[in-house]
């Protein structure tokens, strides 16, 4: 049995907004070098994660583990979904469970049909 939640990520790390040009270039170079050494967990959609404002997540109720996730932009347009192709996921790659999400974020329960409808928007 599954449960579906949606929440807005309010404390996002907006990369480089408060950094000067030198720091931005340094971080870009460091990121480029690290990507050559360490495989990226989301090689296809990783650049879009910073644009996600809202998350929809499917959880297995018994274990509390996240199963699938959908990222939406500020206008609630679907821009990422995980797992998908070679991308593993953003929230799937941590130890947070259903109860953790409810405790840490302002979540609201959504219908399975809403989740599935959005899931099919990226194929």
PDB file of C-alpha atoms in Angstrom, residues 28-84:
ATOM      1  CA  UNK A  28      31.858  25.403 -11.207  1.00  0.00           C
ATOM      2  CA  UNK A  29      35.405  24.172 -11.800  1.00  0.00           C
ATOM      3  CA  UNK A  30      35.344  22.039  -8.654  1.00  0.00           C
ATOM      4  CA  UNK A  31      31.982  20.551  -9.644  1.00  0.00           C
ATOM      5  CA  UNK A  32      33.284  19.781 -13.156  1.00  0.00           C
ATOM      6  CA  UNK A  33      36.373  18.011 -11.782  1.00  0.00           C
ATOM      7  CA  UNK A  34      34.417  16.010  -9.220  1.00  0.00           C
ATOM      8  CA  UNK A  35      31.946  14.869 -11.885  1.00  0.00           C
ATOM      9  CA  UNK A  36      34.881  13.439 -13.865  1.00  0.00           C
ATOM     10  CA  UNK A  37      36.076  11.421 -10.853  1.00  0.00           C
ATOM     11  CA  UNK A  38      32.852  10.475  -9.056  1.00  0.00           C
ATOM     12  CA  UNK A  39      29.849   9.190 -11.004  1.00  0.00           C
ATOM     13  CA  UNK A  40      26.767  11.424 -10.817  1.00  0.00           C
ATOM     14  CA  UNK A  41      23.697   9.740  -9.325  1.00  0.00           C
ATOM     15  CA  UNK A  42      21.393  11.732 -11.633  1.00  0.00           C
ATOM     16  CA  UNK A  43      23.362  12.344 -14.850  1.00  0.00           C
ATOM     17  CA  UNK A  44      20.350  13.269 -17.002  1.00  0.00           C
ATOM     18  CA  UNK A  45      18.255  15.498 -14.768  1.00  0.00           C
ATOM     19  CA  UNK A  46      20.732  16.791 -12.155  1.00  0.00           C
ATOM     20  CA  UNK A  47      20.885  20.339 -13.570  1.00  0.00           C
ATOM     21  CA  UNK A  48      17.101  20.696 -13.169  1.00  0.00           C
ATOM     22  CA  UNK A  49      16.984  19.814  -9.452  1.00  0.00           C
ATOM     23  CA  UNK A  50      17.839  23.399  -8.442  1.00  0.00           C
ATOM     24  CA  UNK A  51      14.702  24.593 -10.235  1.00  0.00           C
ATOM     25  CA  UNK A  52      12.380  22.314  -8.224  1.00  0.00           C
ATOM     26  CA  UNK A  53      10.032  24.171  -5.853  1.00  0.00           C
ATOM     27  CA  UNK A  54       7.557  21.384  -5.046  1.00  0.00           C
ATOM     28  CA  UNK A  55       8.036  17.663  -4.553  1.00  0.00           C
ATOM     29  CA  UNK A  56       5.512  14.847  -4.852  1.00  0.00           C
ATOM     30  CA  UNK A  57       6.694  11.617  -3.274  1.00  0.00           C
ATOM     31  CA  UNK A  58       5.275   8.100  -3.273  1.00  0.00           C
ATOM     32  CA  UNK A  59       5.943   6.096  -0.101  1.00  0.00           C
ATOM     33  CA  UNK A  60       5.455   2.469   0.777  1.00  0.00           C
ATOM     34  CA  UNK A  61       3.417   2.671   3.989  1.00  0.00           C
ATOM     35  CA  UNK A  62       4.812  -0.406   5.791  1.00  0.00           C
ATOM     36  CA  UNK A  63       8.496   0.520   5.456  1.00  0.00           C
ATOM     37  CA  UNK A  64       7.957   4.264   5.134  1.00  0.00           C
ATOM     38  CA  UNK A  65      10.517   4.351   2.329  1.00  0.00           C
ATOM     39  CA  UNK A  66      10.161   6.724  -0.634  1.00  0.00           C
ATOM     40  CA  UNK A  67       9.630   4.818  -3.882  1.00  0.00           C
ATOM     41  CA  UNK A  68       9.221   7.484  -6.582  1.00  0.00           C
ATOM     42  CA  UNK A  69       9.468  11.264  -6.646  1.00  0.00           C
ATOM     43  CA  UNK A  70       8.390  14.079  -8.934  1.00  0.00           C
ATOM     44  CA  UNK A  71       9.857  17.590  -8.956  1.00  0.00           C
ATOM     45  CA  UNK A  72       7.739  20.544 -10.034  1.00  0.00           C
ATOM     46  CA  UNK A  73       8.778  24.105 -10.820  1.00  0.00           C
ATOM     47  CA  UNK A  74       7.302  27.284  -9.308  1.00  0.00           C
ATOM     48  CA  UNK A  75       4.278  26.985 -11.671  1.00  0.00           C
ATOM     49  CA  UNK A  76       3.790  23.324 -10.701  1.00  0.00           C
ATOM     50  CA  UNK A  77       4.982  22.036 -14.070  1.00  0.00           C
ATOM     51  CA  UNK A  78       6.716  18.645 -13.887  1.00  0.00           C
ATOM     52  CA  UNK A  79      10.428  19.042 -14.604  1.00  0.00           C
ATOM     53  CA  UNK A  80      12.021  15.894 -13.081  1.00  0.00           C
ATOM     54  CA  UNK A  81      11.004  12.430 -11.946  1.00  0.00           C
ATOM     55  CA  UNK A  82      12.984   9.730 -10.219  1.00  0.00           C
ATOM     56  CA  UNK A  83      13.914   6.991 -10.675  1.00  0.00           C
ATOM     57  CA  UNK A  84      13.990   7.538 -14.425  1.00  0.00           C
TER      58      UNK A  84
END
